């Protein structure tokens, strides 16, 4: 650690002593590179007094120094404790101002710094919003430089993540319409991007991963994936933004991504759909109109996507809107029964939840579920599944047996004697919309 401190202290001293713009640029570049080597170095750099110097360069350095200083602050902000130190030194205001008045890739460096400063830091999320950063990020997503556009999308996702007020501001600033339009314009299959048209007028959740440090131009697939993740963050537990996404054509677009895009975008689009379908009536109608039921069956056929497919089934089948007939017509019952055995623990739970929602609709659905062979895998899940999966399997079996002695007999013969009594002890349960998982912030 002593060597790290000596290196950090020496580099900070070089920055303090720098006189010309060229010397300052060389010193801050070296500091940024050092900050990118690991958390220990970042902590020592902050202890050596680098943060006020870097903030000062972001405010009044040369164009190149501003970009390099923003990049160094972005690296320093990867360490949680440094986020507060940067904010207390005036870093949020300086970085947002660089997004507003910067030139070229300096705006992308500033957006990447915002992404890291707000990752897992509610105070910094609020501070960025107070400085007007949300509307700026929406504007920067339309920048002509891919680097700027991509990091603006990442930053917007982190700024709004599980922050209701910021979700509201981003929705009002046109963030959803902009993201839908831009994501639609990127063709990842050919690598060609279509020129975006002018802006049009105006429960399971996705977990965000950290992303690697920015290197060169961002490929279309990566930027498109980030935009989809940010849409998911905007829609997470936010009914108004879910409605805005529907009005912008976002549900149809996400269905299309699930059906035809590369694996990672397919998965992120499925998670975003889960968030939108968790509580929005209009979203379910749009999902069905876009042929979502057939796409969902196809998604479930890939074992890697079994859990998220089952979650989508649960959201589509639950709630006051009855999409069960179209799900059944698309072969959904057999797919769900397969998921009871092939999906992961969460997927098994969600598949049982979806079948329960179907069974509780009407007697005809119960007959179809039983005839498709659901009883035995449901009985097996009551003893071999996780506690949550077992509960939903019990509830589904209880629903199948209600008012139907024949089904009750089939359940007993499959080894499920006593399952119904167990369900009675658990009491009533209500099926609610699922959200894919709490999204995680991403870092540059």
Short mmCIF file of C-alpha atoms in Angstrom, two decimals:
data_model
loop_
_atom_site.label_atom_id
_atom_site.label_comp_id
_atom_site.label_asym_id
_atom_site.label_seq_id
_atom_site.Cartn_x
_atom_site.Cartn_y
_atom_site.Cartn_z
CA UNK A 1 0.00 0.00 0.00
CA UNK A 2 2.98 2.27 0.70
CA UNK A 3 4.05 2.01 -2.94
CA UNK A 4 0.54 2.85 -4.06
CA UNK A 5 0.45 5.93 -1.85
CA UNK A 6 3.87 7.06 -3.02
CA UNK A 7 2.80 6.71 -6.67
CA UNK A 8 -0.51 8.49 -6.04
CA UNK A 9 1.09 11.26 -4.02
CA UNK A 10 3.78 11.81 -6.64
CA UNK A 11 1.25 12.01 -9.47
CA UNK A 12 -0.98 14.43 -7.55
CA UNK A 13 2.09 16.58 -6.79
CA UNK A 14 2.89 16.65 -10.51
CA UNK A 15 -0.62 17.90 -11.20
CA UNK A 16 -0.29 20.59 -8.52
CA UNK A 17 3.01 21.77 -9.96
CA UNK A 18 1.89 21.73 -13.60
CA UNK A 19 1.96 25.14 -15.23
CA UNK A 20 1.08 24.87 -18.91
CA UNK A 21 -2.01 23.22 -20.35
CA UNK A 22 0.21 20.51 -21.82
CA UNK A 23 1.71 19.72 -18.41
CA UNK A 24 -1.71 19.66 -16.75
CA UNK A 25 -3.10 17.38 -19.44
CA UNK A 26 -0.18 14.96 -19.08
CA UNK A 27 -0.50 14.91 -15.28
CA UNK A 28 -4.26 14.38 -15.22
CA UNK A 29 -3.98 11.65 -17.86
CA UNK A 30 -1.46 9.82 -15.68
CA UNK A 31 -3.73 10.27 -12.66
CA UNK A 32 -6.73 8.88 -14.53
CA UNK A 33 -4.75 5.86 -15.68
CA UNK A 34 -3.59 5.24 -12.13
CA UNK A 35 -7.17 5.52 -10.85
CA UNK A 36 -8.20 2.82 -13.30
CA UNK A 37 -5.83 0.24 -11.85
CA UNK A 38 -7.78 -0.70 -8.73
CA UNK A 39 -9.68 0.38 -5.61
CA UNK A 40 -6.56 0.73 -3.45
CA UNK A 41 -5.03 3.24 -5.82
CA UNK A 42 -8.29 5.18 -6.04
CA UNK A 43 -8.49 5.56 -2.27
CA UNK A 44 -4.89 6.77 -2.08
CA UNK A 45 -5.44 9.27 -4.89
CA UNK A 46 -8.34 10.80 -2.98
CA UNK A 47 -6.32 10.89 0.26
CA UNK A 48 -3.54 12.68 -1.61
CA UNK A 49 -5.92 15.55 -2.36
CA UNK A 50 -6.64 14.96 -6.04
CA UNK A 51 -10.40 15.53 -6.04
CA UNK A 52 -10.45 19.37 -5.69
CA UNK A 53 -7.75 19.63 -8.36
CA UNK A 54 -9.72 17.45 -10.78
CA UNK A 55 -12.97 19.30 -10.13
CA UNK A 56 -11.14 22.57 -10.81
CA UNK A 57 -9.88 21.26 -14.14
CA UNK A 58 -13.38 20.13 -15.12
CA UNK A 59 -14.52 23.70 -14.46
CA UNK A 60 -11.71 25.72 -16.02
CA UNK A 61 -9.12 23.51 -17.70
CA UNK A 62 -8.39 23.22 -21.41
CA UNK A 63 -10.86 21.25 -23.51
CA UNK A 64 -8.62 18.19 -23.32
CA UNK A 65 -7.97 18.63 -19.59
CA UNK A 66 -11.71 18.84 -18.89
CA UNK A 67 -12.30 15.54 -20.68
CA UNK A 68 -9.39 13.81 -18.95
CA UNK A 69 -10.37 15.17 -15.52
CA UNK A 70 -13.94 13.95 -15.97
CA UNK A 71 -12.56 10.54 -16.88
CA UNK A 72 -10.35 10.48 -13.79
CA UNK A 73 -13.30 11.41 -11.56
CA UNK A 74 -15.33 8.68 -13.25
CA UNK A 75 -12.67 6.11 -12.28
CA UNK A 76 -12.41 7.45 -8.74
CA UNK A 77 -16.20 7.18 -8.35
CA UNK A 78 -16.00 3.43 -8.85
CA UNK A 79 -15.07 3.28 -5.17
CA UNK A 80 -18.25 3.90 -3.13
CA UNK A 81 -16.68 6.12 -0.52
CA UNK A 82 -15.26 8.45 -3.16
CA UNK A 83 -18.68 9.36 -4.54
CA UNK A 84 -19.45 11.55 -1.53
CA UNK A 85 -16.01 13.16 -1.54
CA UNK A 86 -16.41 14.17 -5.19
CA UNK A 87 -19.89 15.55 -4.58
CA UNK A 88 -18.74 17.54 -1.54
CA UNK A 89 -15.96 19.10 -3.65
CA UNK A 90 -18.53 20.43 -6.13
CA UNK A 91 -18.00 17.62 -8.59
CA UNK A 92 -21.67 17.04 -9.44
CA UNK A 93 -22.24 20.64 -10.50
CA UNK A 94 -18.99 20.73 -12.48
CA UNK A 95 -19.71 17.46 -14.30
CA UNK A 96 -23.27 18.46 -15.16
CA UNK A 97 -21.98 21.79 -16.47
CA UNK A 98 -19.53 19.90 -18.69
CA UNK A 99 -22.42 17.88 -20.08
CA UNK A 100 -24.17 21.16 -20.81
CA UNK A 101 -21.32 23.12 -22.38
CA UNK A 102 -18.70 20.52 -23.26
CA UNK A 103 -17.43 19.78 -26.75
CA UNK A 104 -17.17 16.42 -28.49
CA UNK A 105 -16.24 13.42 -26.38
CA UNK A 106 -15.87 15.49 -23.21
CA UNK A 107 -19.65 15.23 -22.91
CA UNK A 108 -19.38 11.44 -23.03
CA UNK A 109 -16.69 11.50 -20.33
CA UNK A 110 -18.99 13.66 -18.20
CA UNK A 111 -21.93 11.29 -18.75
CA UNK A 112 -19.75 8.31 -17.75
CA UNK A 113 -18.79 10.18 -14.58
CA UNK A 114 -22.46 10.80 -13.80
CA UNK A 115 -23.13 7.08 -14.28
CA UNK A 116 -20.51 6.16 -11.70
CA UNK A 117 -21.27 8.96 -9.27
CA UNK A 118 -24.95 8.00 -9.11
CA UNK A 119 -24.44 4.23 -9.04
CA UNK A 120 -25.86 3.11 -5.70
CA UNK A 121 -25.86 6.66 -4.32
CA UNK A 122 -29.31 8.19 -3.79
CA UNK A 123 -27.88 11.53 -2.64
CA UNK A 124 -25.95 11.94 -5.88
CA UNK A 125 -28.99 10.88 -7.92
CA UNK A 126 -30.93 13.70 -6.30
CA UNK A 127 -28.05 16.17 -6.76
CA UNK A 128 -27.75 15.44 -10.49
CA UNK A 129 -31.48 16.05 -10.90
CA UNK A 130 -31.28 19.35 -9.00
CA UNK A 131 -28.55 20.55 -11.36
CA UNK A 132 -30.76 19.85 -14.38
CA UNK A 133 -28.83 16.74 -15.38
CA UNK A 134 -31.78 14.57 -16.36
CA UNK A 135 -32.97 16.69 -19.28
CA UNK A 136 -29.34 17.07 -20.40
CA UNK A 137 -28.86 13.29 -20.46
CA UNK A 138 -31.99 12.92 -22.58
CA UNK A 139 -30.55 15.46 -25.01
CA UNK A 140 -27.12 13.80 -25.06
CA UNK A 141 -28.65 10.47 -26.03
CA UNK A 142 -29.26 12.10 -29.43
CA UNK A 143 -25.67 13.26 -29.82
CA UNK A 144 -23.97 12.35 -33.09
CA UNK A 145 -21.06 10.63 -31.29
CA UNK A 146 -21.80 7.00 -30.31
CA UNK A 147 -19.63 7.33 -27.19
CA UNK A 148 -21.67 10.28 -25.93
CA UNK A 149 -24.98 8.69 -26.84
CA UNK A 150 -24.16 5.39 -25.14
CA UNK A 151 -22.86 6.79 -21.86
CA UNK A 152 -25.77 9.21 -21.64
CA UNK A 153 -28.12 6.21 -21.77
CA UNK A 154 -26.12 4.42 -19.05
CA UNK A 155 -26.10 7.53 -16.86
CA UNK A 156 -29.83 8.11 -17.25
CA UNK A 157 -30.52 4.55 -16.15
CA UNK A 158 -28.45 4.98 -13.00
CA UNK A 159 -29.88 8.42 -12.19
CA UNK A 160 -33.50 7.15 -12.27
CA UNK A 161 -32.87 3.72 -10.75
CA UNK A 162 -35.37 3.18 -7.90
CA UNK A 163 -35.77 6.95 -7.58
CA UNK A 164 -39.41 7.89 -8.14
CA UNK A 165 -38.84 11.63 -8.46
CA UNK A 166 -36.13 11.13 -11.06
CA UNK A 167 -38.26 8.61 -12.94
CA UNK A 168 -40.96 11.27 -13.10
CA UNK A 169 -38.53 13.90 -14.40
CA UNK A 170 -37.09 11.59 -17.04
CA UNK A 171 -40.56 10.64 -18.24
CA UNK A 172 -41.58 14.29 -18.51
CA UNK A 173 -38.34 15.14 -20.32
CA UNK A 174 -39.16 12.69 -23.12
CA UNK A 175 -36.61 10.09 -22.09
CA UNK A 176 -38.84 7.14 -22.87
CA UNK A 177 -39.83 8.31 -26.34
CA UNK A 178 -36.21 9.12 -27.13
CA UNK A 179 -34.93 5.73 -26.00
CA UNK A 180 -37.60 3.83 -27.93
CA UNK A 181 -36.87 5.78 -31.10
CA UNK A 182 -33.10 5.40 -30.82
CA UNK A 183 -33.19 1.71 -29.92
CA UNK A 184 -35.45 1.11 -32.90
CA UNK A 185 -32.98 2.85 -35.20
CA UNK A 186 -30.07 0.53 -34.33
CA UNK A 187 -29.86 -2.63 -36.44
CA UNK A 188 -27.54 -5.01 -34.58
CA UNK A 189 -27.84 -7.71 -37.23
CA UNK A 190 -26.17 -5.66 -39.96
CA UNK A 191 -24.26 -3.18 -37.82
CA UNK A 192 -26.03 -0.40 -39.72
CA UNK A 193 -27.88 2.32 -37.87
CA UNK A 194 -30.93 3.85 -39.48
CA UNK A 195 -31.18 7.61 -39.28
CA UNK A 196 -33.60 8.30 -36.42
CA UNK A 197 -36.74 10.19 -37.29
CA UNK A 198 -37.83 13.30 -35.47
CA UNK A 199 -39.25 12.97 -31.98
CA UNK A 200 -42.87 12.01 -31.90
CA UNK A 201 -45.24 13.81 -29.59
CA UNK A 202 -45.76 12.82 -26.59
CA UNK A 203 -44.78 -7.43 -11.42
CA UNK A 204 -40.74 -9.01 -12.02
CA UNK A 205 -37.81 -6.23 -12.53
CA UNK A 206 -34.37 -6.42 -14.17
CA UNK A 207 -31.20 -6.44 -12.23
CA UNK A 208 -28.45 -4.27 -13.69
CA UNK A 209 -24.88 -5.47 -14.08
CA UNK A 210 -21.81 -3.30 -13.94
CA UNK A 211 -20.32 -2.72 -17.38
CA UNK A 212 -16.69 -2.53 -18.40
CA UNK A 213 -14.70 0.64 -18.72
CA UNK A 214 -15.32 2.53 -21.99
CA UNK A 215 -12.89 1.69 -24.75
CA UNK A 216 -13.14 3.30 -28.17
CA UNK A 217 -16.42 3.54 -30.02
CA UNK A 218 -19.32 1.62 -28.53
CA UNK A 219 -20.68 -1.04 -30.86
CA UNK A 220 -24.36 -0.78 -31.87
CA UNK A 221 -25.29 -3.94 -29.96
CA UNK A 222 -23.86 -2.60 -26.71
CA UNK A 223 -25.58 0.77 -27.00
CA UNK A 224 -28.87 -0.85 -27.89
CA UNK A 225 -28.61 -3.16 -24.89
CA UNK A 226 -27.94 -0.21 -22.59
CA UNK A 227 -30.94 1.64 -23.94
CA UNK A 228 -33.17 -1.34 -23.27
CA UNK A 229 -31.85 -1.61 -19.70
CA UNK A 230 -32.52 2.08 -19.12
CA UNK A 231 -36.09 1.66 -20.38
CA UNK A 232 -36.44 -1.12 -17.84
CA UNK A 233 -35.25 1.18 -15.04
CA UNK A 234 -37.69 3.88 -16.13
CA UNK A 235 -40.60 1.43 -16.14
CA UNK A 236 -39.72 -0.30 -12.86
CA UNK A 237 -42.68 0.06 -10.45
CA UNK A 238 -43.76 3.27 -12.22
CA UNK A 239 -47.24 3.12 -13.75
CA UNK A 240 -47.06 6.43 -15.62
CA UNK A 241 -43.77 5.55 -17.30
CA UNK A 242 -45.17 2.16 -18.21
CA UNK A 243 -48.04 3.94 -19.95
CA UNK A 244 -45.62 6.29 -21.73
CA UNK A 245 -43.68 3.29 -22.95
CA UNK A 246 -46.84 1.80 -24.43
CA UNK A 247 -47.78 5.08 -26.13
CA UNK A 248 -44.28 5.36 -27.63
CA UNK A 249 -44.59 1.91 -29.21
CA UNK A 250 -42.11 0.46 -26.73
CA UNK A 251 -43.97 -2.76 -25.94
CA UNK A 252 -44.17 -3.78 -29.59
CA UNK A 253 -40.48 -2.92 -29.97
CA UNK A 254 -39.48 -5.02 -26.95
CA UNK A 255 -41.54 -7.96 -28.22
CA UNK A 256 -39.68 -7.67 -31.50
CA UNK A 257 -36.33 -7.62 -29.69
CA UNK A 258 -37.25 -10.73 -27.71
CA UNK A 259 -38.17 -12.50 -30.92
CA UNK A 260 -35.26 -11.59 -33.14
CA UNK A 261 -32.31 -9.83 -31.50
CA UNK A 262 -28.97 -11.18 -30.20
CA UNK A 263 -29.13 -13.22 -26.95
CA UNK A 264 -28.14 -10.46 -24.52
CA UNK A 265 -30.56 -7.91 -25.97
CA UNK A 266 -33.25 -10.60 -26.08
CA UNK A 267 -32.79 -11.23 -22.34
CA UNK A 268 -32.75 -7.55 -21.39
CA UNK A 269 -35.85 -6.89 -23.50
CA UNK A 270 -37.64 -9.75 -21.76
CA UNK A 271 -36.75 -8.28 -18.37
CA UNK A 272 -37.98 -4.85 -19.48
CA UNK A 273 -41.25 -6.38 -20.65
CA UNK A 274 -41.64 -8.00 -17.25
CA UNK A 275 -41.40 -4.60 -15.62
CA UNK A 276 -43.88 -3.01 -18.00
CA UNK A 277 -46.39 -5.86 -17.77
CA UNK A 278 -46.25 -5.97 -13.96
CA UNK A 279 -48.92 -3.32 -13.52
CA UNK A 280 -50.04 -1.77 -16.81
CA UNK A 281 -53.29 -2.83 -18.45
CA UNK A 282 -52.45 -1.04 -21.71
CA UNK A 283 -49.13 -2.87 -21.89
CA UNK A 284 -50.80 -6.26 -21.86
CA UNK A 285 -53.09 -5.28 -24.72
CA UNK A 286 -50.12 -4.04 -26.74
CA UNK A 287 -48.17 -7.21 -25.91
CA UNK A 288 -50.95 -9.39 -27.31
CA UNK A 289 -51.48 -7.21 -30.37
CA UNK A 290 -47.77 -7.58 -31.15
CA UNK A 291 -47.92 -11.38 -31.10
CA UNK A 292 -46.23 -11.58 -27.73
CA UNK A 293 -47.72 -14.94 -26.79
CA UNK A 294 -45.97 -16.75 -29.65
CA UNK A 295 -42.70 -14.95 -28.98
CA UNK A 296 -42.97 -15.89 -25.31
CA UNK A 297 -43.33 -19.58 -26.15
CA UNK A 298 -40.22 -19.33 -28.31
CA UNK A 299 -38.31 -17.61 -25.52
CA UNK A 300 -39.25 -20.36 -23.07
CA UNK A 301 -37.82 -22.94 -25.45
CA UNK A 302 -34.31 -21.69 -24.66
CA UNK A 303 -33.25 -23.15 -21.32
CA UNK A 304 -31.12 -20.07 -20.57
CA UNK A 305 -34.24 -17.91 -20.58
CA UNK A 306 -36.60 -20.24 -18.73
CA UNK A 307 -36.86 -18.17 -15.56
CA UNK A 308 -37.59 -14.84 -17.24
CA UNK A 309 -40.03 -16.54 -19.65
CA UNK A 310 -41.94 -18.04 -16.71
CA UNK A 311 -42.06 -14.62 -15.02
CA UNK A 312 -43.50 -13.10 -18.18
CA UNK A 313 -46.12 -15.86 -18.35
CA UNK A 314 -47.12 -15.06 -14.76
CA UNK A 315 -47.54 -11.36 -15.53
CA UNK A 316 -49.42 -11.98 -18.77
CA UNK A 317 -51.84 -14.46 -17.17
CA UNK A 318 -52.55 -12.55 -13.94
CA UNK A 319 -54.56 -9.41 -13.34
CA UNK A 320 -58.01 -8.38 -14.47
CA UNK A 321 -57.14 -8.62 -18.18
CA UNK A 322 -57.76 -12.15 -19.42
CA UNK A 323 -55.02 -13.05 -21.89
CA UNK A 324 -55.19 -16.70 -20.88
CA UNK A 325 -57.16 -17.75 -24.00
CA UNK A 326 -54.48 -16.36 -26.34
CA UNK A 327 -51.69 -17.84 -24.21
CA UNK A 328 -53.41 -21.22 -24.28
CA UNK A 329 -54.02 -20.98 -28.05
CA UNK A 330 -50.30 -20.34 -28.55
CA UNK A 331 -49.44 -23.55 -26.68
CA UNK A 332 -48.71 -21.90 -23.37
CA UNK A 333 -50.05 -24.66 -21.12
CA UNK A 334 -47.64 -27.29 -22.38
CA UNK A 335 -44.80 -24.76 -22.24
CA UNK A 336 -45.56 -23.93 -18.61
CA UNK A 337 -45.70 -27.60 -17.65
CA UNK A 338 -42.26 -28.09 -19.21
CA UNK A 339 -40.98 -25.10 -17.22
CA UNK A 340 -42.15 -26.74 -13.98
CA UNK A 341 -39.40 -29.27 -14.52
CA UNK A 342 -36.78 -27.48 -16.61
CA UNK A 343 -36.65 -23.93 -15.26
CA UNK A 344 -34.61 -22.76 -12.29
CA UNK A 345 -36.09 -22.35 -8.82
CA UNK A 346 -37.59 -18.95 -9.57
CA UNK A 347 -38.86 -20.10 -12.95
CA UNK A 348 -40.62 -23.09 -11.41
CA UNK A 349 -42.33 -20.80 -8.94
CA UNK A 350 -43.44 -18.41 -11.69
CA UNK A 351 -44.64 -21.24 -13.94
CA UNK A 352 -46.80 -22.58 -11.10
CA UNK A 353 -48.11 -19.04 -10.50
CA UNK A 354 -49.07 -18.68 -14.16
CA UNK A 355 -50.87 -22.03 -14.18
CA UNK A 356 -52.68 -21.02 -10.99
CA UNK A 357 -53.85 -17.81 -12.63
CA UNK A 358 -55.16 -19.81 -15.57
CA UNK A 359 -56.91 -22.35 -13.37
CA UNK A 360 -58.67 -19.68 -11.36
CA UNK A 361 -60.19 -18.13 -14.50
CA UNK A 362 -62.67 -20.87 -15.38
CA UNK A 363 -63.38 -24.61 -15.44
CA UNK A 364 -62.41 -24.99 -19.09
CA UNK A 365 -58.88 -23.85 -18.30
CA UNK A 366 -58.68 -26.39 -15.48
CA UNK A 367 -59.66 -29.16 -17.87
CA UNK A 368 -57.01 -28.10 -20.39
CA UNK A 369 -54.31 -27.93 -17.70
CA UNK A 370 -55.15 -31.39 -16.36
CA UNK A 371 -55.40 -32.96 -19.81
CA UNK A 372 -51.98 -31.53 -20.69
CA UNK A 373 -50.47 -33.48 -17.78
CA UNK A 374 -49.84 -30.79 -15.18
CA UNK A 375 -50.87 -32.69 -12.04
CA UNK A 376 -47.84 -34.95 -11.57
CA UNK A 377 -45.15 -32.23 -12.01
CA UNK A 378 -47.15 -29.94 -9.73
CA UNK A 379 -47.34 -32.63 -7.05
CA UNK A 380 -43.60 -33.22 -7.37
CA UNK A 381 -42.97 -29.50 -6.97
CA UNK A 382 -44.84 -29.46 -3.64
CA UNK A 383 -42.13 -31.64 -2.11
CA UNK A 384 -39.05 -30.98 -4.21
CA UNK A 385 -39.35 -27.30 -5.07
CA UNK A 386 -38.36 -24.25 -3.05
CA UNK A 387 -40.82 -23.15 -0.34
CA UNK A 388 -42.29 -20.47 -2.59
CA UNK A 389 -42.57 -22.82 -5.57
CA UNK A 390 -44.18 -25.47 -3.34
CA UNK A 391 -46.77 -22.99 -2.09
CA UNK A 392 -47.81 -21.99 -5.60
CA UNK A 393 -47.91 -25.60 -6.73
CA UNK A 394 -50.19 -26.36 -3.77
CA UNK A 395 -52.42 -23.42 -4.63
CA UNK A 396 -52.67 -24.50 -8.27
CA UNK A 397 -53.58 -28.06 -7.27
CA UNK A 398 -56.17 -26.75 -4.83
CA UNK A 399 -57.73 -24.68 -7.59
CA UNK A 400 -57.78 -27.66 -9.96
CA UNK A 401 -59.50 -29.78 -7.31
CA UNK A 402 -62.07 -27.21 -6.28
CA UNK A 403 -65.52 -28.39 -7.35
CA UNK A 404 -64.00 -31.25 -9.31
CA UNK A 405 -63.83 -34.63 -7.50
CA UNK A 406 -62.27 -36.22 -10.58
CA UNK A 407 -59.29 -33.90 -10.44
CA UNK A 408 -59.00 -34.42 -6.70
CA UNK A 409 -58.76 -38.16 -7.29
CA UNK A 410 -56.07 -37.66 -9.94
CA UNK A 411 -54.09 -35.51 -7.51
CA UNK A 412 -54.31 -38.17 -4.80
CA UNK A 413 -53.26 -40.89 -7.24
CA UNK A 414 -50.23 -38.79 -8.24
CA UNK A 415 -49.07 -38.77 -4.62
CA UNK A 416 -50.66 -35.48 -3.69
CA UNK A 417 -52.92 -36.67 -0.90
CA UNK A 418 -52.88 -34.02 1.81
CA UNK A 419 -51.72 -31.24 -0.51
CA UNK A 420 -55.14 -29.60 -0.55
CA UNK A 421 -55.32 -29.65 3.23
CA UNK A 422 -51.91 -28.01 3.37
CA UNK A 423 -53.17 -25.25 1.10
CA UNK A 424 -56.18 -24.67 3.34
CA UNK A 425 -53.83 -24.13 6.27
CA UNK A 426 -51.88 -21.53 4.29
CA UNK A 427 -54.99 -19.46 3.66
CA UNK A 428 -55.85 -17.27 0.69
CA UNK A 429 -53.13 -15.87 -1.57
CA UNK A 430 -53.43 -13.17 -4.21
CA UNK A 431 -51.56 -13.23 -7.50
CA UNK A 432 -49.94 -9.87 -8.16
CA UNK A 433 -47.78 -8.59 -10.99
CA UNK A 434 -44.15 -9.64 -10.77
CA UNK A 435 -41.18 -7.39 -11.36
CA UNK A 436 -38.09 -8.93 -12.86
CA UNK A 437 -35.72 -8.13 -9.95
CA UNK A 438 -34.55 -4.85 -8.57
CA UNK A 439 -32.33 -3.36 -11.27
CA UNK A 440 -28.67 -2.85 -10.39
CA UNK A 441 -26.77 0.29 -11.33
CA UNK A 442 -24.13 0.04 -14.04
CA UNK A 443 -20.69 1.54 -13.80
CA UNK A 444 -18.26 2.69 -16.44
#
